Coordinates of C-alpha atoms in Angstrom, one line a residue:
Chain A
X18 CA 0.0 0.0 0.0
X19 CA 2.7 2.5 0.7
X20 CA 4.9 1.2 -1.8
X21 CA 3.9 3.1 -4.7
X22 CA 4.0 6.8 -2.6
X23 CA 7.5 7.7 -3.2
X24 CA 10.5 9.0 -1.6
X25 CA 9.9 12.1 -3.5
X26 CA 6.2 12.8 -3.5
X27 CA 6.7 12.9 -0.1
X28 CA 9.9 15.1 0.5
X29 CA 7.9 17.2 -2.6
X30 CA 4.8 17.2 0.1
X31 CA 7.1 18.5 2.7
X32 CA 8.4 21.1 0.9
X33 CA 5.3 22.6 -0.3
X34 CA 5.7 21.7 -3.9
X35 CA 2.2 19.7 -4.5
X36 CA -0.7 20.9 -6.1
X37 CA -3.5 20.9 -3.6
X38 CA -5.4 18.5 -5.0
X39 CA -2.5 16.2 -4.6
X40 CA -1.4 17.3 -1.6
X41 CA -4.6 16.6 0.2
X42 CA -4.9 13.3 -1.6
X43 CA -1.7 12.4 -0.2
X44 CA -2.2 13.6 3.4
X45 CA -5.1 11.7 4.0
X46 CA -3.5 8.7 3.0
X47 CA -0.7 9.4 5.0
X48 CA -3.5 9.7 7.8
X49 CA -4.5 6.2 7.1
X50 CA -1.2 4.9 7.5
X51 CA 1.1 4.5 10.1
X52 CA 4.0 3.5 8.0
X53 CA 3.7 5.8 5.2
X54 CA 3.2 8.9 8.1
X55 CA 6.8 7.4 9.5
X56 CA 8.3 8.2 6.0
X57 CA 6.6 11.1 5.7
X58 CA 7.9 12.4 9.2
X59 CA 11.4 12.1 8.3
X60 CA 11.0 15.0 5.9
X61 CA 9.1 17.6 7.7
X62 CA 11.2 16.7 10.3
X63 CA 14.3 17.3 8.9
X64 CA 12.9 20.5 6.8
X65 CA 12.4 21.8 11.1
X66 CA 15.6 20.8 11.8
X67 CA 17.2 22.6 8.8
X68 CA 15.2 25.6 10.4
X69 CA 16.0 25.0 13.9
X70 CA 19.8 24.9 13.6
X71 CA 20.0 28.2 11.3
X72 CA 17.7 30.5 12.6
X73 CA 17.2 33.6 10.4
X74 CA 18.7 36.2 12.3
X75 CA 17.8 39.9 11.6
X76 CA 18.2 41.4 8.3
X77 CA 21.0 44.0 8.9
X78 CA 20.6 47.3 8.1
X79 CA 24.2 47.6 7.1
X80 CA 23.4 45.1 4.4
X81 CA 20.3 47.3 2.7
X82 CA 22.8 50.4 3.4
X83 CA 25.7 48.5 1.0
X84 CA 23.3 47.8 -1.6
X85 CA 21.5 51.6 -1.6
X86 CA 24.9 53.0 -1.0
X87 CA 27.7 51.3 -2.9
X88 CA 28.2 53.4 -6.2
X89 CA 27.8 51.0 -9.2
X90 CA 29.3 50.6 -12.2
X91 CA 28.9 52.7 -15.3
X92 CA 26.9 50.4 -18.2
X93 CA 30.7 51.2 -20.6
X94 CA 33.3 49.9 -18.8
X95 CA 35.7 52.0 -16.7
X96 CA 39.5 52.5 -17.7
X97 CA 40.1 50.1 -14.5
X98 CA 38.7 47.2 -16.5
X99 CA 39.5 48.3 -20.0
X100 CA 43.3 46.5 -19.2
X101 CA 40.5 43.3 -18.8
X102 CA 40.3 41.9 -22.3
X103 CA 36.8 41.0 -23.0
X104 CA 35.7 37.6 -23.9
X105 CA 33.7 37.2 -27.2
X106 CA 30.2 36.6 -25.4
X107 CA 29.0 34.4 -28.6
X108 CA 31.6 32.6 -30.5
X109 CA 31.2 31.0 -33.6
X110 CA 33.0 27.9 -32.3
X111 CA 34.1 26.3 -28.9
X112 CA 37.5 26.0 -30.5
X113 CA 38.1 29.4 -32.1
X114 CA 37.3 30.0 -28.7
X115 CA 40.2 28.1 -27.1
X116 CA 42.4 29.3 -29.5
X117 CA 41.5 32.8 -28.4
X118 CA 41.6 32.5 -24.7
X119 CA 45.0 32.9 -24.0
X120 CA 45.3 36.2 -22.7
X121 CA 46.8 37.8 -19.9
X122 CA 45.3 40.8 -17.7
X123 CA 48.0 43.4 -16.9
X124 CA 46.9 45.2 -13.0
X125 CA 48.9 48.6 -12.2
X126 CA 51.0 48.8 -15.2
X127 CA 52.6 45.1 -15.8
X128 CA 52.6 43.5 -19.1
X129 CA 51.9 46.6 -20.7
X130 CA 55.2 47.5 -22.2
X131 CA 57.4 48.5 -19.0
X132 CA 60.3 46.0 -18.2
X133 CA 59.7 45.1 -15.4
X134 CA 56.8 42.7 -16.2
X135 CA 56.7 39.1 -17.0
X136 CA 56.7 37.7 -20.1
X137 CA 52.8 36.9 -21.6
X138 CA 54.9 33.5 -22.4
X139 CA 56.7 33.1 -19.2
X140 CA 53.3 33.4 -17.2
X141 CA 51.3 30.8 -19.7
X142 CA 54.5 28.6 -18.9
X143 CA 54.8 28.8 -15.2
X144 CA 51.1 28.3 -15.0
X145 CA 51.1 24.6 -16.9
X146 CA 53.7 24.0 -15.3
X147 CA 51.8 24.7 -12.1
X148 CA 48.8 22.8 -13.0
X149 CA 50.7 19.7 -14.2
X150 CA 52.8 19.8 -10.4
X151 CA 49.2 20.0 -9.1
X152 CA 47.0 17.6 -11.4
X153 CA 47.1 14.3 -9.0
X154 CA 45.8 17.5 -5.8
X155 CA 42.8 18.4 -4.6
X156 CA 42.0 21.9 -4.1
X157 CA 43.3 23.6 -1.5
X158 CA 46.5 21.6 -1.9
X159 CA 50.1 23.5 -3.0
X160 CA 53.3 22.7 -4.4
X161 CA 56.3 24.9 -4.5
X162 CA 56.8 26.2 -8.2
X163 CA 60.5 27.7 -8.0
X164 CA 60.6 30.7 -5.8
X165 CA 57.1 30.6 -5.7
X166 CA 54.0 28.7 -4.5
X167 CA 51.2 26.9 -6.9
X168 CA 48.4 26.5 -4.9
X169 CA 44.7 24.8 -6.5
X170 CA 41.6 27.4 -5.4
X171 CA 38.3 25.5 -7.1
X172 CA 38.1 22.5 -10.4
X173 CA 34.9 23.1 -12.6
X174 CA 33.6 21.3 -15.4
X175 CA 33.3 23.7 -18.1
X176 CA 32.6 23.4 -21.6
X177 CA 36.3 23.4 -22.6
X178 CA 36.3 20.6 -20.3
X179 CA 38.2 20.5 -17.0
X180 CA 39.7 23.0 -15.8
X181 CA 41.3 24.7 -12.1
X182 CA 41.4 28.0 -10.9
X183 CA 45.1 28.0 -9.9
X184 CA 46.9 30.6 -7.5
X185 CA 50.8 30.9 -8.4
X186 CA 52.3 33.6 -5.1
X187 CA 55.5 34.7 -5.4
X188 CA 57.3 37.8 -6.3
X189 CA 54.2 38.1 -8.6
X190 CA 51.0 37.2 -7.5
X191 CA 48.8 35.4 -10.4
X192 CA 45.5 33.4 -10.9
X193 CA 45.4 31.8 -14.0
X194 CA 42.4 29.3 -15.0
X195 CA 44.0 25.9 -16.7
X196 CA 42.1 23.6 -18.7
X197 CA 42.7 19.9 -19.6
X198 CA 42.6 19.5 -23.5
X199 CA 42.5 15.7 -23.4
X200 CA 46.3 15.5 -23.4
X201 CA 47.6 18.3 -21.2
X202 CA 46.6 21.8 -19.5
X203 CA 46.1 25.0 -21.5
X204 CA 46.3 28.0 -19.9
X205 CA 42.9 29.6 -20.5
X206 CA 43.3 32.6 -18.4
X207 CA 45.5 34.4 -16.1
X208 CA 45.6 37.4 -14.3
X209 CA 48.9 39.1 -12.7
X210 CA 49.8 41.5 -10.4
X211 CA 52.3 42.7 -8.2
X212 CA 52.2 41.6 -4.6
X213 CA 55.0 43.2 -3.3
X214 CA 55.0 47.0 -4.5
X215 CA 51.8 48.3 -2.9
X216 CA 49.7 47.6 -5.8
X217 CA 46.2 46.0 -5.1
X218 CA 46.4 42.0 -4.2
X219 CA 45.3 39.8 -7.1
X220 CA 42.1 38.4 -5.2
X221 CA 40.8 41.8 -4.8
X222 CA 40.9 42.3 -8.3
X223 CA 41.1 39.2 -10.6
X224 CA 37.9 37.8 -9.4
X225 CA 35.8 40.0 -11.3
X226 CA 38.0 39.0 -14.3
X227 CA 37.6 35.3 -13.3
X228 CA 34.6 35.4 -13.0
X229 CA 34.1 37.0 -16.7
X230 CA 36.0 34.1 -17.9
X231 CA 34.5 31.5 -16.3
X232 CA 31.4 32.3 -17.7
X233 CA 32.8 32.7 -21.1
X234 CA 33.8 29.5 -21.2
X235 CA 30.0 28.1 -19.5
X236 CA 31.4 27.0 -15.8
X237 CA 29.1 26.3 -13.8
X238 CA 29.5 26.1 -9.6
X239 CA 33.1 24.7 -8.2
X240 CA 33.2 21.0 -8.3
X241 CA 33.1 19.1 -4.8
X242 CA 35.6 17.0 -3.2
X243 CA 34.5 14.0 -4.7
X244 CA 33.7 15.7 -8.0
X245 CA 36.9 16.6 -8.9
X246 CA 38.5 13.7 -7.7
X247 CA 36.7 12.1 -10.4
X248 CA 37.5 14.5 -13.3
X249 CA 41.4 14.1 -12.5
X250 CA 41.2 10.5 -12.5
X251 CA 39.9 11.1 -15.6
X252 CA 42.3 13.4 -17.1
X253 CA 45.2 11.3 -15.4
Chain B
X8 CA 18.8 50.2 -14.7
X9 CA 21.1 50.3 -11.5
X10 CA 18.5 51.4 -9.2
X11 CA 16.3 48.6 -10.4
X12 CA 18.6 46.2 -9.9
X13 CA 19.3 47.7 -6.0
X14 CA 15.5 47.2 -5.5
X15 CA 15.9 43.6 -6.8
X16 CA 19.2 42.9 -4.8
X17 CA 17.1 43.8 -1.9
X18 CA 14.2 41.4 -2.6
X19 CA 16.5 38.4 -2.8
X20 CA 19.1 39.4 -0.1
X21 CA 17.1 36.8 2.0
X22 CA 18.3 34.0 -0.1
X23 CA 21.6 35.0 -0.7
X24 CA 22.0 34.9 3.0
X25 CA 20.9 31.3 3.1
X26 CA 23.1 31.0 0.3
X27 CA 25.9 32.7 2.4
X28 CA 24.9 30.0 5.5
X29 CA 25.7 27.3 3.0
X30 CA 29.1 28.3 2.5
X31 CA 30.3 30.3 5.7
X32 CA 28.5 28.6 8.7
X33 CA 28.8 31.0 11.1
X34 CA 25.9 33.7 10.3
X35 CA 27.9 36.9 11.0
X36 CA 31.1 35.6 8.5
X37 CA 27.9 34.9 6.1
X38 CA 26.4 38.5 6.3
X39 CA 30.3 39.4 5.4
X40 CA 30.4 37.6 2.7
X41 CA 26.8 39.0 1.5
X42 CA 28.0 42.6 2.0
X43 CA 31.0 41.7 -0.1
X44 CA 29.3 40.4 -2.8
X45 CA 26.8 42.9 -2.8
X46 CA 29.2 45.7 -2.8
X47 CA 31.2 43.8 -6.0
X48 CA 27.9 43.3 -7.9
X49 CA 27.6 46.7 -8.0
X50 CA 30.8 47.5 -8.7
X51 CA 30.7 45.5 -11.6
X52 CA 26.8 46.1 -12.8
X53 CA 28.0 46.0 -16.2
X54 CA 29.1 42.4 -15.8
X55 CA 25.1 41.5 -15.5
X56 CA 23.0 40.4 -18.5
X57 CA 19.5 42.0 -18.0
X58 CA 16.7 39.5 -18.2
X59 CA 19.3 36.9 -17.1
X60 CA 18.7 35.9 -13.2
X61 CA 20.2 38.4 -10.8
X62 CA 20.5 35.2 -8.2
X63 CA 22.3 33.3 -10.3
X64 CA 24.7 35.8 -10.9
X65 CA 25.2 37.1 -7.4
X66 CA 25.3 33.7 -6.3
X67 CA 28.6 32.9 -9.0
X68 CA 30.1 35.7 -7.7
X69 CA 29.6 34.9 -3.7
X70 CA 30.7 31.4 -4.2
X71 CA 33.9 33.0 -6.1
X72 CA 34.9 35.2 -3.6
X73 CA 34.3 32.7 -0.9
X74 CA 37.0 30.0 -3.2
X75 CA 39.2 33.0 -3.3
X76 CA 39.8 34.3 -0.3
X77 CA 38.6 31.4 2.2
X78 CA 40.7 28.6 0.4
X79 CA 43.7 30.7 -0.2
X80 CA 44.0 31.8 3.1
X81 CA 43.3 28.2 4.8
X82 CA 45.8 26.7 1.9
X83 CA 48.2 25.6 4.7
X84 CA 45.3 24.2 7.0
X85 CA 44.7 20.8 6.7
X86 CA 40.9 20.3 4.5
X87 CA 39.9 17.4 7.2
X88 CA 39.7 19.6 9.7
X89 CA 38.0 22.6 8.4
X90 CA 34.0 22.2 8.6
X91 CA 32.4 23.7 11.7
X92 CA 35.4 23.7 13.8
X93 CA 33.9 27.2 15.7
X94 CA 30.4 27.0 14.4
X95 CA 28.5 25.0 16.8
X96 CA 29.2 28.0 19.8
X97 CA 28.6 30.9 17.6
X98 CA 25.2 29.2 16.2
X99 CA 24.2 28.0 19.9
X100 CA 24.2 31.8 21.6
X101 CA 21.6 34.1 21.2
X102 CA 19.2 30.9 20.9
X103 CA 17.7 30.4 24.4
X104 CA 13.8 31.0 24.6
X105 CA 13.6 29.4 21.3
X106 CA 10.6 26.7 21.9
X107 CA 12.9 23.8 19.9
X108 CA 11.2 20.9 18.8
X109 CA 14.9 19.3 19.0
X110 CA 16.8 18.3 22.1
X111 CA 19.6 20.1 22.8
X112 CA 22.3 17.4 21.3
X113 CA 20.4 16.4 18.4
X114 CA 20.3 20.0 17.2
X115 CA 24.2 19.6 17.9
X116 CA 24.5 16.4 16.1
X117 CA 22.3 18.0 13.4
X118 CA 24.4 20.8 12.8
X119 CA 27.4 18.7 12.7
X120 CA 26.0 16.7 10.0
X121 CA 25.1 20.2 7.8
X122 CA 28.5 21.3 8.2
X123 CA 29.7 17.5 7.4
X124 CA 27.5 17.8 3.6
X125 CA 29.0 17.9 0.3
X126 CA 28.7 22.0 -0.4
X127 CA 26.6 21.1 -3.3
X128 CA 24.0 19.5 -1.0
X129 CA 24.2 22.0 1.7
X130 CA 23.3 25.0 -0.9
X131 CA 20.2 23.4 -2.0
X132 CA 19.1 22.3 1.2
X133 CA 19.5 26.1 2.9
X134 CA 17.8 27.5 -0.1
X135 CA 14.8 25.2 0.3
X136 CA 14.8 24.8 3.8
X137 CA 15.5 28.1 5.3
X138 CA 14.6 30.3 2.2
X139 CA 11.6 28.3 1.1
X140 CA 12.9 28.5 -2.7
X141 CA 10.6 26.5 -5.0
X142 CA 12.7 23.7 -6.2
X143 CA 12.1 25.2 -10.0
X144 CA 13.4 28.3 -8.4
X145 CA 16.6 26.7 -7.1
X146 CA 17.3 24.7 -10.3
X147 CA 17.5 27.7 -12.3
X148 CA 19.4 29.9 -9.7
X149 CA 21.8 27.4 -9.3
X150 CA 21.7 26.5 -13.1
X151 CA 21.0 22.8 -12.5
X152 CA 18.2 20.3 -13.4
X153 CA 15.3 19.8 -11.2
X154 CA 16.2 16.9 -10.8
X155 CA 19.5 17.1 -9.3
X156 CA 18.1 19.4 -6.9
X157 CA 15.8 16.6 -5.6
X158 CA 18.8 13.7 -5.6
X159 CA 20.9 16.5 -3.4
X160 CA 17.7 17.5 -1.5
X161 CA 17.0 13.5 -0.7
X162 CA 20.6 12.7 0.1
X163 CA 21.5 15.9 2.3
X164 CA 18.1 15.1 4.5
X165 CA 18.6 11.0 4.6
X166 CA 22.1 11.7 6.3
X167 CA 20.0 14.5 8.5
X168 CA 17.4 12.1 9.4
X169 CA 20.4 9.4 10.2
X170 CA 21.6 12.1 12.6
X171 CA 18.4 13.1 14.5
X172 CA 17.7 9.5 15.2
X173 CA 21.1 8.7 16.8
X174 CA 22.5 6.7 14.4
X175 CA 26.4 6.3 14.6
X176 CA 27.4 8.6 11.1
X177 CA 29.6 7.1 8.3
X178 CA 32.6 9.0 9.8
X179 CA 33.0 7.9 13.5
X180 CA 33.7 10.6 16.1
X181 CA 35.2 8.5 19.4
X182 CA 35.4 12.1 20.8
X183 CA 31.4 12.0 20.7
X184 CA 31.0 8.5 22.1
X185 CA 31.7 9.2 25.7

């Protein structure tokens, strides 16, 4: 008798997703029967536990304040991001795509013609490198990468594939975004900056341009644990 | 459009609280992490698709700057021992006079086990349990199917359900067991 109300239906009638027609069908079954009210119990129970162990605390007012008060950003984009190179929202094909990624952001000055910057080269070649160090790591894990450190800050399944958000702190600070072409990592992105000289640190500003490029390139939320354990075994 | 989008940032602050509870457990480090992606949402308005979801959007960003700074700063912090370390006295104050339906411990053990979920589970459960998002609503805020949202919904709560009934959990804590 309670066999064909499912697991589902009832965490669905828990959570307020059933029509009422349904719903009432379904509650005065579950009225009827002691078993399927058990079943039924474990999901308004847990939906009042969810509830019970993080009570909604006050909206603060400094919250609403941020959002009236912050300035926002003019619809063109300011001379801050113009040394972001836009992605192509719409390209004609994943691969022309690829191809076109490579770029580097320059923040304060670097990469854009004094000597004192890296190499566009140098950085896409310290940052395979990195990722190939880190391929067999979860995130959070680091190697040392010469004088600097290689660290792994989130894996997503994109659709270019596989690819890590990789930290690289040094003398330079850099994120660059890898991804695994069925062979080897391609650097997709990076982002450099000076950590040393008083300029701004990369996280403060390359996660607006991360974020920009992960959405070029259709990534969706950071892969779990678990997840990305399973995409580098496949990669491996 | 900016002031339209403040009034819509407001409406749907309360789920990118929950949200903000799914990732930073403690609620004051999550109202942080909401004023910080609030304040770079606006700062970067012209990163926003109109007609796209504002959620979804803000959500990317939040869970970005959480990776970012969070991760990175942890990096030399074991993983294992990261979820809930200081969470279960900073949730616990300010609660008494609550009428709880849950003992005490269990609500201890249940936290425990939120802070124990996969991330992925944990987001969808906070957005349907505390923010009483539609599961539609969640699927397309989170850019998932429906019915993923359901397989994380049904695992997240049999593992909660485990807990509030006293079974031992997968990972045995001998600490607990006294």
């Amino acid at each position: 008798m309670t066999k064909d109300v499912s697991d589902e239906m009832l965490m669905a009638l828990a959570d307020g997703e059933l029509s009422p027609e349904i719903r009432a069908q379904l509650l005065a079954r579950i009225a009827d029967d002691p078993a399927l009210a058990r079943r039924y119990e474990r999901f308004t129970l847990t939906r009042l536990a969810v509830q019970e162990a993080y009570p909604v605390e006050p909206l603060p007012e400094a919250l609403i304040r941020t959002i009236l008060e912050t300035p926002a950003s003019p619809e063109t984009p300011t001379k801050r991001e113009e040394n972001v190179i836009p992605f192509r929202p719409r390209p004609a094909s994943r691969m022309a795509l690829a191809a076109s990624l490579l770029l580097a952001v320059s923040v304060g000055g670097f990469l854009t013609g004094r000597a004192t910057g890296p190499e566009p080269q140098q950085v896409a070649t310290g940052a395979v490198v990195a990722a190939q160090a880190l391929a067999a790591l979860p995130t959070g894990a680091s190697v040392p990468l010469g004088d600097a450190t290689a660290r792994v800050l989130g894996s997503f399944g994109t659709d270019l594939g596989l690819c890590r958000l990789v930290a690289i702190e040094g003398a330079m600070e850099e994120r660059a975004i890898l991804c695994h072409n069925g062979t080897e990592w391609d650097l997709a992105f990076a982002a450099v900056t000076g950590a040393m000289d008083g300029f701004r640190p990369a996280s403060d500003i390359s996660v607006d341009a991360i974020d920009h490029a992960l959405d070029a390139i259709g990534a969706g939320a950071a892969m779990t644990e678990t997840e990305e354990a399973a995409a580098l075994r496949l990669v491996r | 459009m900016s002031d339209a989008i403040r009034a819509q940032m407001i409406q749907i602050l309360p789920r990118l609280r929950a949200f903000a509870r799914s990732l930073a457990h403690a609620p004051d480090q999550a109202d942080d992490l909401v004023q910080q992606t609030c304040e770079k949402a606006l700062r970067n308005l012209h990163g926003f698709t109109p007609g796209t979801r504002l959620d979804s959007w803000m959500f990317r960003i939040m869970r970005n700057l959480w990776i970012d700074t969070q991760r990175a700063r942890r990096a030399t912090v074991p993983l294992a021992d990261d979820p809930g370390d200081d969470e279960p006295g900073a949730i616990l104050t300010g609660e008494d006079g609550r009428v709880t339906m849950l003992a005490r411990l269990q609500l201890a053990e249940v936290r425990r086990a939120i802070a124990q979920l996969p991330e992925d589970q944990r987001n969808v459960l906070l957005l349907v349990c505390i923010e009483g998002m539609r599961y539609r609503e969640v699927a397309e805020a989170l850019e998932i199917p429906m019915g993923t949202v359901m397989s994380r919904l049904g695992r997240a709560r049999a593992i909660l359900a485990r807990a509030i009934e006293g079974e031992p959990q997968a990972q045995h804590m001998p600490e607990k067991r006294k």
